[in-house]
C-alpha cells in the first residue's frame, strides 16, 4: 500500500501537517536534511517542490525560492540524486510538487519510474489538468504506483468534485480560497462554509487543505473538517528568516499553540 | 482545442471554472447575430476597418514582384491587437465580467485593452514587466491616460513572460468577476482559437480586397511576423486550408539564431507547456523556460501559439528567422520608399524580400501589423539618425 | 482668390512665377480624371479613408445629444494633414517639381509632408522652429526616419510663424524646381482654396456617412478647432452654403482670451497681411505680428485662414475660444469615456460640450483632427498622471 | 518733379549707389545721422527700412537688424517723427522700404500723405503685388506724388516686365538673382546674361539692381548695364562690426576700388 494511503488511513485524531518546501533552497544541498528535520519535527507528509522558472500558481514567496533554487543549480536530475537514499532515513509520505513542463521534458514515464525507485509516493502537478491526466497518463502513474493528487477550489462545481474524487487515489488537495499560494491567512465565513460544504459531501478521498495556512490558528481552522493541511509559503518565509536550523521550533509552533 | 499535437488547456484547477465558462460560451456568443453586429460595427466605426490593402509600388519595383501591405498599422491604437480586444471585451460583457486584466510586453496589447475598457466603462488592470515599463514609457502613458492601472511584474526577467504569469495569478485570485484578455494566440484553449477568430477579419479582408485589385482572392504568399502569433494567425486564417496560398512566418533571430540571443522559437524550441498550452518553446534540457531576445519587444516571447507550432511541424508554413539588423534595415527602407514607419515587429516580415526571391507575377501580401511610432527611439539609436 | 474681403496673394515679386504657375494650374490639374483617380486611390489605400464617423455613445449619453466623431486621427500619420499633402505632392509632380519644402509647428504637417515625399521619392526639406524641434522630438525623429531634412528656424520666436518665414525664403531662393507644401488654409491664393479643396473630402464623407447612420446628410452642428484652419475647412466645406448646418469654430484661448497668452485670433486679431494673405491676425497697433500662445502647438498661430476670417466676419460660423485647461480636461475625458486619446488641438473642439448646450435630437459632428500620441507628455505633465 | 526722377535722369556717367538701412538700428535714434552721413559720403539714394516682425523677403542680416530695431522701440510713428525735419539737411531721394502690414495698419493714404509732408519720394513694399497696387492704391500714391517701386527677378517674364515698366514711374528694382537679401555676392554668367537681357529690353524706366551687392567689384558688375545698384545687407554688416562712425569709409570703398 502506498505510504500516502497508509498515512491518511491511520486511525488517529491527530491532524496531518504537510509541509511544502522548494528543493535546493536555501542551499542546493539542503534538500535531504530539511526532509529529515521535518519528519523528526512531527510533520506527517512532505511536498518537495521541483523548482520551475514560471510557477504561475504560486505567489511571490515560493516563486522567489524557486528562482533561487534554480540559480543554486537545482535540476530534476540533481533532485533525484539527492533523494536516491532518502528512504534509508525517512518514512513519511513524500510527494513531489512540480509544474508539468520539466516532468514532460524528463519524460512522464521515466519520471514516474524514477519516483518509484526512490520511494516518492505521489505527485502534485498544478498545471496537469484532470482530463489530460485521465486520458493520457493515468496508466503510467498506476504502473509505478504514483498517486497523482488533484486540486479543488471554492469554485469547483459539485459535479466536478465528485469526478475528481472518483479518479483520485490518495487525497484531494483543497485550495482554501481562490488564490495563488502565500495569500492572506485569515479564514472567514466564506472559507468555513466551503470547508463544511466539502466535508458534508462525504467524499471517498480524505481532504487536505492548502493555501493560506501559516500558523497554529489557521492550521486548526483548516483541519476542523479536513484530514490535514499543507503549509508552504509560511515555511519558506521561516527558512528565509531563520535558515534551516530552527525547523523543529517552526513545526512545533504550528502543531501546538 | 488542439492543432495537431499542440494546444490544449494545461491550467491549474483554480482556472478551470473561468476557462471552462469561456470554452462553453465563446463559439455560441460569437455566432450570435447581435454580437456579430456589434463587433463589426465597432471594427468599422471605431477601429477604422477595413484596413487598406496597399500596393507598395516602389517596393514592388525594387523587388520585381507584386507587394501588397495589409495596413493594420492604421487601426485605432496602431496595431492589429485591437481586433482581438474589441472581440474579447464584447465577450466579457456577455459573460457578465466587470473587471478586465491583461498582460503586455511592448504595450500595444495593453493599450488596446485599456482602450476597449474605457470604451465600455470597465475596470482595467494591465500587467507589464518592470523592465518593459521603463523602456516603453509612451505606451505606459497611453494606458494611464485611458484610465488603466498598470501593475509592474517584478518577478523573473520582469518582461512579457512574467507579466503573463502575473496576469494568470490575478485571474486565479479573481475567478468570478474578472475576464483575462490574452493578447495573442497563446494560452489555454479556447484562447488561441478565439483570438485567431477575432483576428481572422484580416485575411477575410485580404480576400475581397485582392479580388478588387487583382481579380483573385488568392495571394501567392502571405507573410507575417510571429511572436505569439496573433497577427500571423489573422493574416493566415482564411488561407489555412488552401495550399495554393503559401504562408511565411517570420520569427525574430535576434543577434543570430544560434547566438544565444534570439527568439526564433520554431528553430530553437522544443515541445512543451507554456502559459497553459502545449506548443514549441525555448527551454533548457531540464524544461525551464529560457529568456528570449529580440530588438522587438513584441517578438520577445519564448513560445509560439499552438497553431503556429502545428504550421511549423506540418510544414504548412515556411518559417524564416530574421536578425535584428536585417529587420531594422527593412523597416528603414519602408520609411524611405513608401513613407510608412513600421513597427519593428512588422519590419521582420518586410525583411523577407532580402531573404527570398519572388517571381514578378507573384502576389505577396505582407501583414504590416503595427506602426512604428512606439519604436522611434530604437530606430534612431540603431541608425544613429 | 478672396473670401469676402479676405485672401489674395500679398507676395513678393520673387514668388510671383511660382504662385502664378500654381494658380493657373491647380483647378485644371485637380479636375483631371487621372489626378482624381490617383488622389482617391491614395486616400483609400494609403491614408485609410474613409475615416470613420463614430457615434460616441457614452459621450452622447453624458451630454444628452448625438455626438459623432469624424476620426481623422485614424489617418496614416495620425491627423487630417495627410489629405492635403497627398493632394499637393501629386500637384507638385504634375508641375514637374522635384524638391519639396514645408513648414511645421508641432510636426504633424512636417511628418505628413515627409511621408508623401518618401512615397514619391522626392527630396524633402522641412522648416521647423528651433524651439518646436526641441519640444516635439518624436515628430522630428519620424521626419528623419522618412528621409526628410529638418532645418531649424532660428529667427524670431523660433516657432511656427518663423518656420513659415524660412520656408517662404527657401522658395524665393529656389523658384524653379521647388514646390512649397503649405500645411493649412493660409498663405497666398491659391493655397487657401487648394488646401480647402483637398481637405473637403472630410465633409464629403460626413455627408454620406451620416446619411447611412441617421438618414440625413445634414448634421445640426459641425465643430472643429481652428489654428490655421485646415481641418475646420475640410469639415465645413460641403456645408458652407447650407445655413441649416451650423458651424462652430473653436480657437485656443490659451490661459484666457485676454490673458496676454492666447491664440484666439478671431477675437484678438485685426485685419492684416500674414504669409501672403489678407486675414485676421494678432498684431500690435503698429502692425507688428505678435506671438500667440496655446498649449497646443498646432493652434499656436497668430493668424487664421482667410476663409475663417470671412466665416467670422460674416457670422456664418460661431467662434468659441477654449482655454488650455478646458481643452485638456475634455481630452482626458474622451480618453476615459471613449478610449480615444485626441490631439490637444482636437480636444479644444471637444470642449464645446461643456461650453454650449445642445438638444437631445441634435446631431453634432466633431472633427477629431488628430491623435494625441504626440501630446502624451503634455497631458501626463498637465494632469500629473 | 519727384526727386527720384530728377536724380535718375541726371546726365552723368556716374552710377547710382543706393543704400538700404534699417531705421532704428543699431540705435533707435541713429536714423537721421545715418541718412546725413550717407549723403555726405556720396550715396545717391537711400532706402529707409521700416522694420517688420516677419520680413519674409529678407535674409538673416536684415531680419536681425529689424528685430533689434523693434526692440529698440522703432514704430511707424517714431520713424515719421525722426524724419520730420530731414529735408532741412538732406537732398537726395529717400525711399521707405517696408512690408505692407504696418503700412496697412497706419492706413495707406495716411502713410502716403505723411511721406509727402516729410519729403519721402517713394516706397518699396515687397509684399504689395503689382496688381493689388494697380487696382486699389495707385490713385492714392499718385495723389501724394509717392513713387511705388516694383521688383523684377530673373524669373519675371518679358510680358510681365513690360507691364511693370508701364506702370512704374521711378525705377525698376531688379533683383539680381532669385534669392532673399544678403545672399552670395558673386555674379556669374547667369546674372550677367540676365542684366544684359533686361538692358536690351530698353525699358522706359531706369533699372537699379539689388540683392547680392557687397563691394566695389559687385557694384561695378551690377552697374555695367544698369543705372544703379542697391546695397543693404553688406551695409548692415558694416554697422554691426564698425558702428555708425565709419560710414564714409564703407561708401568710399564701394565707389572707388
Short mmCIF file of N, CA and C in Angstrom, two decimals, chain C residues 2 9-17 155-156 161-162 165-166 168-170 172-176 270-276 278 281 283-290, chain D residues 51-59 63 70 74-77 100-102 104-105 126-130 132 136-137 151-153 155-156 160 164 175 178-180 183 211:
data_model
loop_
_atom_site.label_atom_id
_atom_site.label_comp_id
_atom_site.label_asym_id
_atom_site.label_seq_id
_atom_site.Cartn_x
_atom_site.Cartn_y
_atom_site.Cartn_z
N UNK C 2 -10.51 85.49 -53.19
CA UNK C 2 -10.92 86.17 -51.97
C UNK C 2 -12.12 85.50 -51.31
N UNK C 9 -3.18 87.45 -52.65
CA UNK C 9 -1.82 86.91 -52.71
C UNK C 9 -0.84 88.05 -52.53
N UNK C 10 -0.57 88.40 -51.29
CA UNK C 10 0.32 89.51 -50.98
C UNK C 10 1.75 88.99 -50.90
N UNK C 11 2.30 88.75 -52.08
CA UNK C 11 3.61 88.09 -52.11
C UNK C 11 4.64 88.95 -52.81
N UNK C 12 5.90 88.78 -52.43
CA UNK C 12 6.97 89.47 -53.15
C UNK C 12 7.03 88.99 -54.60
N UNK C 13 7.48 89.86 -55.45
CA UNK C 13 7.59 89.54 -56.87
C UNK C 13 8.40 88.25 -57.09
N UNK C 14 9.36 87.97 -56.21
CA UNK C 14 10.19 86.77 -56.35
C UNK C 14 9.34 85.51 -56.35
N UNK C 15 8.19 85.55 -55.68
CA UNK C 15 7.34 84.36 -55.61
C UNK C 15 6.30 84.34 -56.72
N UNK C 16 6.23 85.43 -57.47
CA UNK C 16 5.15 85.53 -58.45
C UNK C 16 5.10 84.34 -59.42
N UNK C 17 6.23 83.97 -60.04
CA UNK C 17 6.15 82.88 -61.03
C UNK C 17 5.65 81.57 -60.39
N UNK C 155 15.19 82.23 -36.39
CA UNK C 155 14.83 83.64 -36.27
C UNK C 155 13.55 83.80 -35.44
N UNK C 156 13.31 85.06 -35.06
CA UNK C 156 12.06 85.41 -34.39
C UNK C 156 11.84 84.59 -33.13
N UNK C 161 5.45 80.38 -36.93
CA UNK C 161 5.44 81.58 -37.76
C UNK C 161 6.79 81.76 -38.45
N UNK C 162 7.85 81.50 -37.70
CA UNK C 162 9.19 81.72 -38.22
C UNK C 162 9.61 80.61 -39.17
N UNK C 165 8.15 81.64 -42.34
CA UNK C 165 9.01 82.64 -42.99
C UNK C 165 10.19 81.98 -43.68
N UNK C 166 10.82 81.02 -42.99
CA UNK C 166 12.01 80.38 -43.55
C UNK C 166 11.66 79.57 -44.80
N UNK C 168 9.22 80.19 -46.85
CA UNK C 168 8.98 81.15 -47.94
C UNK C 168 10.31 81.65 -48.50
N UNK C 169 11.26 81.92 -47.61
CA UNK C 169 12.60 82.34 -48.07
C UNK C 169 13.24 81.28 -48.96
N UNK C 170 13.10 80.02 -48.52
CA UNK C 170 13.66 78.93 -49.33
C UNK C 170 13.01 78.95 -50.72
N UNK C 172 11.67 81.43 -52.27
CA UNK C 172 12.19 82.58 -53.03
C UNK C 172 13.54 82.23 -53.64
N UNK C 173 14.34 81.53 -52.88
CA UNK C 173 15.69 81.18 -53.34
C UNK C 173 15.71 80.04 -54.34
N UNK C 174 14.63 79.27 -54.42
CA UNK C 174 14.58 78.10 -55.31
C UNK C 174 13.28 78.11 -56.11
N UNK C 175 13.18 79.08 -57.01
CA UNK C 175 11.87 79.31 -57.64
C UNK C 175 11.51 78.31 -58.73
N UNK C 176 12.46 77.55 -59.23
CA UNK C 176 12.16 76.74 -60.41
C UNK C 176 11.78 75.31 -60.08
N UNK C 270 -6.86 91.58 -35.84
CA UNK C 270 -7.36 92.66 -36.69
C UNK C 270 -6.98 92.31 -38.11
N UNK C 271 -7.69 92.89 -39.03
CA UNK C 271 -7.39 92.65 -40.44
C UNK C 271 -5.95 93.03 -40.75
N UNK C 272 -5.28 92.17 -41.50
CA UNK C 272 -3.89 92.48 -41.86
C UNK C 272 -3.36 91.43 -42.81
N UNK C 273 -2.06 91.50 -43.05
CA UNK C 273 -1.42 90.61 -44.01
C UNK C 273 -0.45 89.70 -43.27
N UNK C 274 -0.62 88.41 -43.41
CA UNK C 274 0.38 87.47 -42.87
C UNK C 274 0.58 86.36 -43.87
N UNK C 275 1.83 86.07 -44.11
CA UNK C 275 2.20 84.99 -45.02
C UNK C 275 1.44 85.04 -46.34
N UNK C 276 1.32 86.25 -46.84
CA UNK C 276 0.80 86.40 -48.19
C UNK C 276 -0.69 86.51 -48.33
N UNK C 278 -4.49 88.31 -46.87
CA UNK C 278 -5.17 89.27 -46.03
C UNK C 278 -6.17 88.51 -45.17
N UNK C 281 -5.39 88.78 -37.99
CA UNK C 281 -4.20 88.32 -37.30
C UNK C 281 -3.95 89.13 -36.05
N UNK C 283 -1.82 91.31 -33.83
CA UNK C 283 -0.75 92.24 -34.15
C UNK C 283 -0.79 93.42 -33.19
N UNK C 284 0.32 94.14 -33.18
CA UNK C 284 0.38 95.38 -32.39
C UNK C 284 -0.39 96.46 -33.15
N UNK C 285 -0.72 97.56 -32.49
CA UNK C 285 -1.40 98.64 -33.21
C UNK C 285 -0.55 99.11 -34.39
N UNK C 286 0.74 98.88 -34.27
CA UNK C 286 1.70 99.32 -35.27
C UNK C 286 1.82 98.32 -36.43
N UNK C 287 1.14 97.18 -36.34
CA UNK C 287 1.18 96.22 -37.45
C UNK C 287 2.27 95.18 -37.36
N UNK C 288 2.90 95.10 -36.19
CA UNK C 288 3.87 94.01 -36.00
C UNK C 288 3.09 92.77 -35.52
N UNK C 289 3.45 91.62 -36.08
CA UNK C 289 2.73 90.40 -35.73
C UNK C 289 3.16 89.96 -34.34
N UNK C 290 2.19 89.64 -33.49
CA UNK C 290 2.53 89.28 -32.11
C UNK C 290 2.60 87.76 -31.96
N UNK D 51 11.15 98.71 -39.97
CA UNK D 51 11.31 97.30 -39.55
C UNK D 51 9.98 96.57 -39.37
N UNK D 52 10.02 95.27 -39.67
CA UNK D 52 8.81 94.42 -39.56
C UNK D 52 9.19 93.14 -38.83
N UNK D 53 8.23 92.64 -38.10
CA UNK D 53 8.47 91.43 -37.30
C UNK D 53 8.74 90.21 -38.18
N UNK D 54 8.18 90.16 -39.36
CA UNK D 54 8.26 88.95 -40.19
C UNK D 54 8.65 89.28 -41.63
N UNK D 55 9.89 89.75 -41.79
CA UNK D 55 10.33 90.24 -43.11
C UNK D 55 10.70 89.08 -44.03
N UNK D 56 9.71 88.47 -44.67
CA UNK D 56 9.99 87.19 -45.32
C UNK D 56 10.77 87.26 -46.62
N UNK D 57 10.98 88.45 -47.15
CA UNK D 57 11.84 88.53 -48.33
C UNK D 57 13.28 88.85 -47.96
N UNK D 58 13.52 88.99 -46.67
CA UNK D 58 14.87 89.36 -46.25
C UNK D 58 15.63 88.19 -45.66
N UNK D 59 16.93 88.25 -45.80
CA UNK D 59 17.78 87.24 -45.20
C UNK D 59 18.06 87.54 -43.74
N UNK D 63 16.93 90.76 -41.25
CA UNK D 63 15.92 90.37 -40.26
C UNK D 63 16.41 90.65 -38.84
N UNK D 70 13.07 96.93 -33.68
CA UNK D 70 11.78 96.87 -32.99
C UNK D 70 11.98 96.84 -31.49
N UNK D 74 11.44 101.12 -32.28
CA UNK D 74 11.04 101.72 -33.55
C UNK D 74 9.59 101.36 -33.87
N UNK D 75 8.84 102.41 -34.27
CA UNK D 75 7.48 102.22 -34.78
C UNK D 75 7.32 103.16 -35.97
N UNK D 76 6.21 103.02 -36.67
CA UNK D 76 5.95 103.90 -37.80
C UNK D 76 5.92 105.36 -37.34
N UNK D 77 5.23 105.56 -36.22
CA UNK D 77 5.11 106.92 -35.66
C UNK D 77 6.48 107.50 -35.30
N UNK D 100 3.93 95.38 -46.07
CA UNK D 100 2.64 96.03 -46.26
C UNK D 100 1.82 96.16 -44.98
N UNK D 101 1.96 95.17 -44.09
CA UNK D 101 1.05 95.19 -42.94
C UNK D 101 1.17 96.44 -42.07
N UNK D 102 2.36 96.85 -41.69
CA UNK D 102 2.45 98.08 -40.89
C UNK D 102 1.89 99.30 -41.63
N UNK D 104 -0.51 99.19 -43.90
CA UNK D 104 -1.95 98.99 -43.90
C UNK D 104 -2.56 99.41 -42.57
N UNK D 105 -1.88 99.08 -41.48
CA UNK D 105 -2.41 99.43 -40.17
C UNK D 105 -2.38 100.94 -39.96
N UNK D 126 7.69 95.13 -50.61
CA UNK D 126 7.91 93.87 -51.33
C UNK D 126 6.66 93.01 -51.43
N UNK D 127 5.81 93.04 -50.42
CA UNK D 127 4.66 92.13 -50.45
C UNK D 127 3.36 92.82 -50.86
N UNK D 128 3.49 93.97 -51.53
CA UNK D 128 2.30 94.56 -52.15
C UNK D 128 2.40 94.29 -53.65
N UNK D 129 1.62 93.35 -54.14
CA UNK D 129 1.80 92.95 -55.54
C UNK D 129 1.33 94.05 -56.49
N UNK D 130 1.87 93.99 -57.69
CA UNK D 130 1.62 94.99 -58.72
C UNK D 130 0.12 95.17 -58.97
N UNK D 132 -2.52 94.42 -57.10
CA UNK D 132 -3.26 94.99 -55.98
C UNK D 132 -3.00 96.50 -55.92
N UNK D 136 -6.02 99.07 -56.37
CA UNK D 136 -6.55 99.68 -55.16
C UNK D 136 -5.80 100.93 -54.68
N UNK D 137 -4.52 101.02 -54.97
CA UNK D 137 -3.75 102.05 -54.28
C UNK D 137 -3.08 103.07 -55.18
N UNK D 151 9.53 95.35 -58.17
CA UNK D 151 10.69 94.49 -58.35
C UNK D 151 10.48 93.61 -59.58
N UNK D 152 11.58 93.28 -60.22
CA UNK D 152 11.56 92.17 -61.19
C UNK D 152 12.70 91.22 -60.81
N UNK D 153 12.56 89.98 -61.23
CA UNK D 153 13.57 88.96 -60.91
C UNK D 153 13.95 88.24 -62.19
N UNK D 155 13.24 85.46 -63.00
CA UNK D 155 12.13 84.61 -63.42
C UNK D 155 10.96 85.41 -64.00
N UNK D 156 11.03 86.72 -63.88
CA UNK D 156 9.90 87.52 -64.37
C UNK D 156 9.86 87.46 -65.90
N UNK D 160 5.51 90.38 -68.38
CA UNK D 160 5.26 91.00 -67.08
C UNK D 160 6.22 92.16 -66.84
N UNK D 164 5.10 95.85 -65.84
CA UNK D 164 5.64 96.55 -64.67
C UNK D 164 6.28 97.87 -65.10
N UNK D 175 15.95 92.55 -58.97
CA UNK D 175 16.55 91.59 -58.02
C UNK D 175 17.57 90.77 -58.81
N UNK D 178 17.38 85.04 -57.97
CA UNK D 178 16.28 84.57 -57.14
C UNK D 178 16.82 84.29 -55.75
N UNK D 179 16.56 85.16 -54.85
CA UNK D 179 17.09 84.95 -53.51
C UNK D 179 16.53 86.00 -52.58
N UNK D 180 16.63 85.74 -51.31
CA UNK D 180 16.33 86.75 -50.32
C UNK D 180 17.55 87.65 -50.21
N UNK D 183 22.27 87.29 -49.87
CA UNK D 183 22.84 86.05 -50.40
C UNK D 183 24.19 86.32 -51.05
N UNK D 211 20.17 93.17 -54.24
CA UNK D 211 20.40 91.80 -53.75
C UNK D 211 21.77 91.29 -54.22
#
